[in-house]
XYZ file of C-alpha atoms in Angstrom:
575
model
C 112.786 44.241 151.404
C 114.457 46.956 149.457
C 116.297 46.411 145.973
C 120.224 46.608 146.616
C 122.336 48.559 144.122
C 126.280 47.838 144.808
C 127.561 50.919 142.951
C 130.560 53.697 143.363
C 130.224 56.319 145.699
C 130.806 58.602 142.460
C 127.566 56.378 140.877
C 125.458 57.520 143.964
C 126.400 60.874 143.413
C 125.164 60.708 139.990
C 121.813 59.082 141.233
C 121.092 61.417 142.981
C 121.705 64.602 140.962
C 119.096 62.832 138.661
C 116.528 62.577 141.559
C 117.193 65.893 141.814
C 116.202 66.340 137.933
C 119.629 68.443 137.739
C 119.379 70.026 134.011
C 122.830 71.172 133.072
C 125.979 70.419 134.426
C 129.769 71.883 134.067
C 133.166 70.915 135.016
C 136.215 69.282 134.536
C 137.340 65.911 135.712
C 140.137 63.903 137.861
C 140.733 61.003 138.776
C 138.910 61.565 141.943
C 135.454 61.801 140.323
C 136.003 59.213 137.650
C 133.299 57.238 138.791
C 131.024 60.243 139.020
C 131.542 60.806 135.402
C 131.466 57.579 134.534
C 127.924 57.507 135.595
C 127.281 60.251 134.471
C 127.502 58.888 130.886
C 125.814 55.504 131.679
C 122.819 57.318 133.154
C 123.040 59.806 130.421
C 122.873 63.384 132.228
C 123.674 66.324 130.662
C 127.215 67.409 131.518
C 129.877 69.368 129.901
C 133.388 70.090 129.632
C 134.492 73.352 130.655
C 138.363 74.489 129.831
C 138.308 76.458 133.293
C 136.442 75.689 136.799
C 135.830 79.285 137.248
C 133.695 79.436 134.339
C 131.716 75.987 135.191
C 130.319 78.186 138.255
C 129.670 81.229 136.415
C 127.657 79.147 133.551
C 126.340 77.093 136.090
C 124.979 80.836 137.613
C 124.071 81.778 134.693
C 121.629 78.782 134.000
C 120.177 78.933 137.099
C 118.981 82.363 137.343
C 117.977 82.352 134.117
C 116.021 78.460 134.461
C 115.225 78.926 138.252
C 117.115 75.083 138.671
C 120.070 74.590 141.054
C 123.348 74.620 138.765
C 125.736 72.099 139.239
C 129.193 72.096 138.526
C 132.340 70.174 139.510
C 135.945 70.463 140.087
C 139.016 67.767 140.999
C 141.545 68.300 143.642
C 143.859 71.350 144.191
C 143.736 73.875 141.433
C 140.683 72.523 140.158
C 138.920 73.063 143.548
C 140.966 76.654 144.086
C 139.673 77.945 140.659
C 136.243 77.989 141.827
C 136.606 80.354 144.211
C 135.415 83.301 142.067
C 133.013 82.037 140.364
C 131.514 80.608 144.270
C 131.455 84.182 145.274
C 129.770 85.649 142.797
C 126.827 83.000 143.563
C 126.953 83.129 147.274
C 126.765 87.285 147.033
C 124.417 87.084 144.087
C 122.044 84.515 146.126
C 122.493 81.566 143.319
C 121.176 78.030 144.516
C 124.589 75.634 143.159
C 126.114 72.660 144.155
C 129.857 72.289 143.609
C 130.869 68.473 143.482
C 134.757 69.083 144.813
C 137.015 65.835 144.563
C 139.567 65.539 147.407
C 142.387 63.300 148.428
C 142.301 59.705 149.695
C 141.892 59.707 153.285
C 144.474 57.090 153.876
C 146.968 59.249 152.659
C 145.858 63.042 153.300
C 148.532 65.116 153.920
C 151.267 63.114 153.214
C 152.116 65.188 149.918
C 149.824 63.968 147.471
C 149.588 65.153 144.180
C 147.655 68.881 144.112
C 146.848 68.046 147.765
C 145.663 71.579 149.452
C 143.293 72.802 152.321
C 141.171 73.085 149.480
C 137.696 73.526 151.836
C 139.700 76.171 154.101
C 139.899 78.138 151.347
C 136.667 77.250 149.706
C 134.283 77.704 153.702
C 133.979 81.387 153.462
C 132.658 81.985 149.864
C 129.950 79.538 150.051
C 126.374 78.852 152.242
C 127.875 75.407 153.519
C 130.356 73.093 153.028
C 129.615 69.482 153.454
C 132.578 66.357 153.592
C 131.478 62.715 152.859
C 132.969 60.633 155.116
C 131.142 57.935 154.721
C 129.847 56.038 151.669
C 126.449 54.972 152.856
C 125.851 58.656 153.543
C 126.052 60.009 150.360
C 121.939 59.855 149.605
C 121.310 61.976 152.610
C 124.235 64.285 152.252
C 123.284 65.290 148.642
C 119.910 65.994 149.819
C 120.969 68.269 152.048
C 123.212 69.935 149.925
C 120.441 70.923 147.907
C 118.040 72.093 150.781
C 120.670 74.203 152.235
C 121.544 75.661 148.433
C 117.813 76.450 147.799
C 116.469 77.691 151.113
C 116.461 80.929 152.489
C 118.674 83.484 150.662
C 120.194 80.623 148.157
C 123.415 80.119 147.343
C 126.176 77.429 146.185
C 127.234 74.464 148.595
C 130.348 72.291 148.415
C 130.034 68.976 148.477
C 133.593 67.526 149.392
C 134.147 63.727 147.681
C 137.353 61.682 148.913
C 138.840 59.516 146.345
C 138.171 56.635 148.488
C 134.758 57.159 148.700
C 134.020 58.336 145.304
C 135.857 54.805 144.167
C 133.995 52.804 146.981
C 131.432 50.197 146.221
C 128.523 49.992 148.670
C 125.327 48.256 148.780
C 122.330 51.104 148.940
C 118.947 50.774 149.236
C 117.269 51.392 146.066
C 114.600 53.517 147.695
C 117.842 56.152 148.828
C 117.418 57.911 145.741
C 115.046 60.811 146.443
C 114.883 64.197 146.125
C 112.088 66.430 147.992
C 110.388 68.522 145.463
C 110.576 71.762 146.133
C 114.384 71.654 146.140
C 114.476 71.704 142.879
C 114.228 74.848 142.408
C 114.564 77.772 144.460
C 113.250 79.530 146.590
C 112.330 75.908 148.242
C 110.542 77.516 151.225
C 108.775 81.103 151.433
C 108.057 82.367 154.719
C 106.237 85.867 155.764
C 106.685 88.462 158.350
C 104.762 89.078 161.791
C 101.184 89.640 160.969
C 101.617 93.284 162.792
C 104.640 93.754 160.830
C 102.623 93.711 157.501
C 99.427 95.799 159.139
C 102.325 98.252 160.224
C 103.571 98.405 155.878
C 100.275 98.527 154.638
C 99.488 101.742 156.647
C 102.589 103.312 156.017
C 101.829 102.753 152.308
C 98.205 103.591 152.133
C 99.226 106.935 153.882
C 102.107 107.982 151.741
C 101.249 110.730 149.498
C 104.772 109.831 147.161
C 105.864 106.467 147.946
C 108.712 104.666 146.377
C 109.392 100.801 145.936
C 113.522 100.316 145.529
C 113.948 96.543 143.908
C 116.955 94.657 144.107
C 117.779 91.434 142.833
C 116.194 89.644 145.939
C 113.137 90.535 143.453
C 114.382 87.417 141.257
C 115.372 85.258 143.799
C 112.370 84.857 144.582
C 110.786 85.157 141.046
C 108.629 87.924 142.473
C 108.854 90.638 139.208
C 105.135 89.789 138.447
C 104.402 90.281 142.323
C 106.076 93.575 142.249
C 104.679 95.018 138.948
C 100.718 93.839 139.800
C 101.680 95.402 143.438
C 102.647 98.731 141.735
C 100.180 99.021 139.358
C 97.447 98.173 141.695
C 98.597 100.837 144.780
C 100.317 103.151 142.070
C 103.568 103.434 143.524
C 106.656 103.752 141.478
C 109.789 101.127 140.950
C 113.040 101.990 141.494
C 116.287 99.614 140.683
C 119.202 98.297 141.158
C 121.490 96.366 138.025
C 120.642 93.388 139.744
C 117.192 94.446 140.034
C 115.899 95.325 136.558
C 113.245 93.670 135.310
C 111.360 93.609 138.663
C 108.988 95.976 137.130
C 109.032 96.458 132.939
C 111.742 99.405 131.977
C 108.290 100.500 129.529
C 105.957 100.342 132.502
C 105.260 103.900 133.459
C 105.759 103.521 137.130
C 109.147 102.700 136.161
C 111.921 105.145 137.676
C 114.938 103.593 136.366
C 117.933 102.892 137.565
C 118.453 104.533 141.690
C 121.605 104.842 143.436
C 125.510 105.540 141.563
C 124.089 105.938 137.867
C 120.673 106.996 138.700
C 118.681 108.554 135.732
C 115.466 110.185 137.650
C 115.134 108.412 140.936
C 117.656 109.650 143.026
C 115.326 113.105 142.602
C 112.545 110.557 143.270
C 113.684 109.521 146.547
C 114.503 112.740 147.741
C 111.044 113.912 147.569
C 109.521 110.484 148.682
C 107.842 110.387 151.923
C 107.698 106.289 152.093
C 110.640 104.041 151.229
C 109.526 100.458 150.366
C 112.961 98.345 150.124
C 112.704 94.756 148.593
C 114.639 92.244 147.974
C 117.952 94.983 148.243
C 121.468 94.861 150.400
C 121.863 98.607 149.693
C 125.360 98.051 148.910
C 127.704 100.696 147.914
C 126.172 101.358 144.299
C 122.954 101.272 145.114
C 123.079 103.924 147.841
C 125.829 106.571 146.053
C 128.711 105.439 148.975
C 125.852 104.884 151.612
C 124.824 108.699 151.270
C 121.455 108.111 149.355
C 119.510 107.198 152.242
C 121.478 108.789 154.707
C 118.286 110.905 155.810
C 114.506 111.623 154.455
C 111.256 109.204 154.225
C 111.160 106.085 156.284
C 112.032 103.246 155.207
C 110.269 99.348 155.077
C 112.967 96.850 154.471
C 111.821 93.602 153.232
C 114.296 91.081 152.465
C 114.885 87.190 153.360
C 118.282 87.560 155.298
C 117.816 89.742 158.634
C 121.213 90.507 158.898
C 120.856 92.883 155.899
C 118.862 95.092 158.233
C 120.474 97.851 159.183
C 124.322 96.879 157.695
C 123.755 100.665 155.547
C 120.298 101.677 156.537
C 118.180 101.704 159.466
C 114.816 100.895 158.428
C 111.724 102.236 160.272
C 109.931 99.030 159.697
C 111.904 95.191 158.784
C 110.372 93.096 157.364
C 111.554 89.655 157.319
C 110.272 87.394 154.858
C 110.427 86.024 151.080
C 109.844 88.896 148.936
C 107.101 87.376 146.450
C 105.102 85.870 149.634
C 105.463 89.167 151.245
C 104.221 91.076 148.728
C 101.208 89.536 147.853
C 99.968 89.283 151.553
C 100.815 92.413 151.766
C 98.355 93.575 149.136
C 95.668 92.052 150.775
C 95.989 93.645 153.587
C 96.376 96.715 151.606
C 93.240 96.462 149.658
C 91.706 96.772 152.913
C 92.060 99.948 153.960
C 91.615 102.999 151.138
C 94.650 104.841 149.758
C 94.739 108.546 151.714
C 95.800 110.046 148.665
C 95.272 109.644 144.872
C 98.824 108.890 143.597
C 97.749 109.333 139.863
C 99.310 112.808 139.379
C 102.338 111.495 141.132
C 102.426 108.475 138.707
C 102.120 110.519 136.057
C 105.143 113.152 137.113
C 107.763 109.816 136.824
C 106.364 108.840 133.606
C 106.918 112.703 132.500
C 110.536 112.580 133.935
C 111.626 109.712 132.087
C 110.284 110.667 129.069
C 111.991 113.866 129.333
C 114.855 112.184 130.521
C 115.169 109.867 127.189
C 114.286 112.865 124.855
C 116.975 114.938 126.279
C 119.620 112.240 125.400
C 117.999 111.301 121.919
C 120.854 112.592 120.849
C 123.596 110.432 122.350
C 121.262 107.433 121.829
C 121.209 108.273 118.076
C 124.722 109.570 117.517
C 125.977 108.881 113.900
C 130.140 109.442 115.862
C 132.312 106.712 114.960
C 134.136 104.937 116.813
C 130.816 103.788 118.111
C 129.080 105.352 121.559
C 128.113 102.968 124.021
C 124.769 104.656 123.905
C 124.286 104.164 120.568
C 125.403 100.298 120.845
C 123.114 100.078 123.452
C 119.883 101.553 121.555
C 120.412 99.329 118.777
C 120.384 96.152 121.311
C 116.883 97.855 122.939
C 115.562 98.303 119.041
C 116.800 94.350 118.292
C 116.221 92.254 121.084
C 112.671 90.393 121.339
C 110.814 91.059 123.856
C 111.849 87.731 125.701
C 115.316 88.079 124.469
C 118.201 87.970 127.450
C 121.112 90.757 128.046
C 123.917 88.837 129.930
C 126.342 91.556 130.944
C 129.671 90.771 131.955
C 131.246 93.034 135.183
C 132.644 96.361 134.898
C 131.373 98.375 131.843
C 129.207 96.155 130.352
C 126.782 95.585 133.669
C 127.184 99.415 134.558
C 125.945 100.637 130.551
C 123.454 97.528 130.567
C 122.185 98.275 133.682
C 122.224 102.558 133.141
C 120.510 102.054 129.229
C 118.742 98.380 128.420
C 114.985 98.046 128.595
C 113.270 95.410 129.211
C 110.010 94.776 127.629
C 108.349 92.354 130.291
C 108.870 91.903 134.132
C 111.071 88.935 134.806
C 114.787 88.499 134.668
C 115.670 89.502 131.269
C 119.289 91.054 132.227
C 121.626 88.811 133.669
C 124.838 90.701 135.392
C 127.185 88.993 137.523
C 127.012 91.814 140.396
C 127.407 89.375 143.186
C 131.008 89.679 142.436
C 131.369 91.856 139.528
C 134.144 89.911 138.179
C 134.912 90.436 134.720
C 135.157 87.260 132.925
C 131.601 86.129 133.143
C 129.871 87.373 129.842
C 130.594 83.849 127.693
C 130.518 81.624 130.283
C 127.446 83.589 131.651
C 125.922 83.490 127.917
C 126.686 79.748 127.467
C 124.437 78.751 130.517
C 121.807 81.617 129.200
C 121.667 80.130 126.013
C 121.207 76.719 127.813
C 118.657 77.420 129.781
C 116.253 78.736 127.576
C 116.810 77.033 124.215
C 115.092 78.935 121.621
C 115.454 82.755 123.053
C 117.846 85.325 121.815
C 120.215 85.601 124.471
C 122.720 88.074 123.877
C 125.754 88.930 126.027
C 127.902 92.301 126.447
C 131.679 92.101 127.359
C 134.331 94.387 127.227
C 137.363 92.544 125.530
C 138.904 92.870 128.674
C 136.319 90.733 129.669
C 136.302 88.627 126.388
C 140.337 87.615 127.522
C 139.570 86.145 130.475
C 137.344 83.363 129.177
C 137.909 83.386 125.862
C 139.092 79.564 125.541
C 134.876 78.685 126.823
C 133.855 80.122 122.902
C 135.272 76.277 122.309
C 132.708 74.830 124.699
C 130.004 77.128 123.086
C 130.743 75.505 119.838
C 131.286 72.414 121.290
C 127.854 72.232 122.893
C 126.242 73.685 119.453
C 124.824 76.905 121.240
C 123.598 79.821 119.299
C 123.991 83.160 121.085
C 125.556 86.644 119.851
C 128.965 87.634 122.102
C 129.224 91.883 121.848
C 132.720 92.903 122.193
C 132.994 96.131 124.105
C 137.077 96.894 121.948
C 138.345 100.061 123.266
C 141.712 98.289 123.436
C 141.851 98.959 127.099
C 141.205 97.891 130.792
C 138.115 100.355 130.019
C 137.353 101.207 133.524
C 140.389 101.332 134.800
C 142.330 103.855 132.147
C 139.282 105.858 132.478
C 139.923 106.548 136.540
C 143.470 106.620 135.594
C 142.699 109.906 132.943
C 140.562 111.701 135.667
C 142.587 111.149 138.746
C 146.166 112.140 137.340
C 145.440 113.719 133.381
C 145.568 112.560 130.097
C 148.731 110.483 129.462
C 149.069 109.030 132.971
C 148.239 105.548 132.269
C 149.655 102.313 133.679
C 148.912 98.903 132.607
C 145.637 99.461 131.376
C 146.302 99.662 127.575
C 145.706 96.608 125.412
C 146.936 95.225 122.204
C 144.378 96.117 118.942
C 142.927 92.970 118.498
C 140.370 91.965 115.790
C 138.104 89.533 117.479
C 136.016 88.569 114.643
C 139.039 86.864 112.994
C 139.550 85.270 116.594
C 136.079 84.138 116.922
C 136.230 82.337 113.492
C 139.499 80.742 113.777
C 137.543 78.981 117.034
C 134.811 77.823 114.634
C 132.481 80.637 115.482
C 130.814 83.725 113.535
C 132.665 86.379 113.643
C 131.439 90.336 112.667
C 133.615 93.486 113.116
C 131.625 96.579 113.394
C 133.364 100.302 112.941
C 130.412 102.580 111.570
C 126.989 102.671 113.844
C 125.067 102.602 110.537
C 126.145 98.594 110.632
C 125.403 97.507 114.169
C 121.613 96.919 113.111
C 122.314 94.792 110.129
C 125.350 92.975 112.543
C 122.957 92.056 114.991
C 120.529 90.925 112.379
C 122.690 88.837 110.739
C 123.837 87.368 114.199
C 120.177 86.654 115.506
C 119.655 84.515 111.854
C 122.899 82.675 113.335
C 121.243 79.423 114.663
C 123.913 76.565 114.811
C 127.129 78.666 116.308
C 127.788 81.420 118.596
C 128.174 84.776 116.759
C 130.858 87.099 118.316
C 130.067 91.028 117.522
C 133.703 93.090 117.692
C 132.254 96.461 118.204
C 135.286 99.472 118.134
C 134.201 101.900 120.515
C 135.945 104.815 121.362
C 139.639 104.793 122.150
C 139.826 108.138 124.121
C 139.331 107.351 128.119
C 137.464 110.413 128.472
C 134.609 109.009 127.543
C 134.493 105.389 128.248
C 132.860 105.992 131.764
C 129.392 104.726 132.244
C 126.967 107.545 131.414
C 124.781 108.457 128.683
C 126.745 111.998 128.126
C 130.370 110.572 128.707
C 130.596 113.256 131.448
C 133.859 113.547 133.272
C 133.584 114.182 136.380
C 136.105 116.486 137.841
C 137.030 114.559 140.882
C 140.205 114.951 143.263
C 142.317 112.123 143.882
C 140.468 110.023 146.300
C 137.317 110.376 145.116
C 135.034 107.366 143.205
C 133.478 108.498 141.173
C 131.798 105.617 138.958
């Protein structure tokens, strides 16, 4: 006969997050889940305080694309569930495998005006894969289990699991043997599946027969930690990687075959994909940025659409060939079947031509890259991070500016997920918490993380939990003393001077970051950023926050290695 264990429903919880070898977790308590966190300490898992629930998801995000583990983070009643919302969003549309322990009233007296009492999974259903209720205690093994499935299976993403108080404070007698976890749920993806067999005969001929064929990568690429799938495919068929923000790193920015950046701030492939004659999409929604406002692809080569969600055929695109399947499964079937039929064409003078263009490309903005202007140019700050960061260093970027100038100007050195934006969501907000669960994940890499101060406002109270938690990991303030993004739409849709509630106050965030027990730089002349980062790197026991001043004037804040602006009419988006 089975062992007994009379324990807490909150106990069981804890059990089983540790059968599910759950590395890192974030949140902040209630008395709902006081049993969960007292177990938590008996059983001694690794969990931390965050001072806002929104940020517990985003550094639960960030850990877990960075450590490939389901994050976990957790939340009490009422505002502590509601404050999740955004971070839950920016998994479930970034395809992040989390589970989101959500404490909720006692059932004997829901809805009868308890404290913080809300239809806290009404609001909480639509940004998440699944949301699952315990309603009853001897269920909780099974229930956990299949929170994590769901969150690590097909195209991942977070899953509430909704804890009464009564049940969370409930003592049952399990079976000792309950607490198991299936193994390949503990990381994600936990299943890979391939397309039809005539499906994939169908791409490989396409591909062999293209004379100028184009791979466009999206983040589905990292989902399914395919980047080494995607680079050995290219280099061994010769076909060229495009990229989306979310995508880079599926083939290594110094590879040759790399074309950059495609779609809203393209460098050379949008001129790439106009003269393709085979578009290979993988792992890529073809959102809004990534196609230019859905014109990109309105016309031209056909195009092979391989992603793990078929209802992202055909929402922008309609593909000449889908191909439903996990992208790093895919792809190396795929060159099997490849290698057996001969390439129609040599590609090498075609391989060549994008290595040529970028080059070109780079040398014609040496100058911008280089630029000795203070206030500082993005593109300088930028090419000073490139120059800096190791080779398995990480680039969190928060949203708005800081994901669109990571994702237009950082290189990485290696395939793999080396730039972390949150573009699930692109909520600004995310570049400390996103940095904390960087740092966390891989101990002993230089994670660095770009946010505009903007950005740096939202979560600035999580540089606590940073120091709190003893991480080391260098915070670049973006300070133009402005909603960046927004005074710079402001200047070119009505004129210089026309700005509303986009201005904010000078603020030195140096002195703020040491006054939290942090390092704190401020960096005015470009000549310093090198030394700044430097010195920041050799900071081992602390965060290090970087207050770079950047330009002030919003003519050139907007993404873009020349600062163009655009003359647009009102209407228009143009960035």
């Amino acid at each position: 006969m089975s062992e007994k264990l009379e324990i807490t429903g909150g106990e069981a919880i804890a059990r089983m997050f540790a059968a599910h070898d759950v590395g890192l977790m974030f949140g902040m308590g209630g008395f709902q889940l006081l049993p969960f966190y007292d177990a938590v300490r008996r059983l001694n898992l690794n969990h931390h305080l965050i001072n806002d629930e929104r940020c517990a998801v985003f550094a639960a995000d960030a850990y877990t694309k960075v450590s490939g583990r389901p994050g976990v983070c957790d939340a009490t009643l009422g505002p502590g569930a509601t404050n999740l919302v955004t971070g839950l969003a920016e998994a479930f549309n970034a395809g992040t495998p989390l589970v989101a322990l959500v404490g909720d009233s006692h059932r004997l007296h829901s809805w009868k005006n308890m404290t913080q009492e809300a239809r806290q999974l009404e609001v909480l259903r639509p940004v998440v894969k699944d949301v699952l209720r315990i309603e009853m205690i001897e269920r909780i093994p099974e229930l956990v289990r299949r929170a994590f499935a769901v969150a690590t299976s097909g195209r991942p993403g977070p899953v509430v699991l909704d804890v009464p108080e009564d049940i969370a404070h409930a003592v049952h007698a399990f079976d000792a043997d309950a607490f198991f976890a299936s193994a390949n749920t503990r990381r994600a993806p936990a299943l890979r599946c391939r397309p039809d067999a005539d499906d994939l005969a169908q791409a490989a001929s396409m591909l062999a027969g293209a004379a100028r064929p184009l791979m466009l990568c999206g983040g589905g690429v990292h989902i399914s930690d395919a980047a080494s799938a995607v680079q050995a495919f290219a280099q061994r068929f010769n076909i060229p990687v495009a990229h989306t923000m979310s995508g880079k790193g599926a083939i290594a920015c110094s590879d040759p075959l790399n074309a950059g950046l495609f779609g809203r701030y393209s460098r050379i492939a949008n001129d790439f994909i106009a003269k393709a004659d085979c578009l290979f999409v993988v792992g890529c929604k073809l959102g809004e940025v990534a196609t230019r406002r859905y014109e990109l692809l309105s016309a031209g080569a056909p195009v092979i659409h391989l992603d793990i969600v078929a209802e992202e055929f055909d929402r922008t695109t309609t593909p000449a060939l889908r191909l439903w399947g996990d992208a790093r499964a895919t792809l190396q079937e795929l060159a099997e079947r490849m290698a057996e039929q001969p390439l129609q064409t040599d590609r090498q003078a075609y391989a060549d031509e994008v290595g040529r263009a970028m080059h070109t490309w780079r040398e014609s903005v040496q100058g911008k890259l280089t630029s000795p202007d203070s206030p500082i140019g993005m593109a300088r700050l930028m090419h000073e991070i490139n120059a800096t960061l190791p080779e398995d260093g990480i680039l969190v970027a928060d949203g708005g500016f800081a994901a669109h100038w990571g994702g237009l100007l950082f290189d990485t050195k290696r395939a793999g997920r080396g730039f972390v934006p949150d573009r699930g969501f692109a909520s600004i907000g995310y570049g400390i918490p996103g940095a904390i669960g960087a740092a966390a994940a891989a101990p002993g890499r230089q994670v660095v993380s770009l946010t505009g101060d903007g950005g740096c406002n939202m979560s600035l109270g999580e540089l606590e939990t940073a120091v709190r938690m003893g991480l080391a990991f260098t915070l670049v303030v973006v300070n133009n003393a402005a909603s960046g993004y927004i005074k710079a739409l402001q200047h070119l849709m009505y004129g210089s001077g026309s700005y509303q509630s986009s201005d904010l106050a000078e603020t030195n965030y140096a002195n703020v970051a040491r006054a939290l027990g942090c390092n704190g730089i401020r960096v005015e002349d470009p000549a310093d950023i090198q030394a700044a980062l430097a010195s920041a790197y050799a900071c081992k026991d602390r965060p290090t926050i970087l207050d770079v001043v950047v330009t002030r004037d919003p003519a050139h804040m907007l993404p873009g290695v020349d600062s163009r602006a655009a003359k647009i009419k009102p209407g228009d988006r143009i960035a």
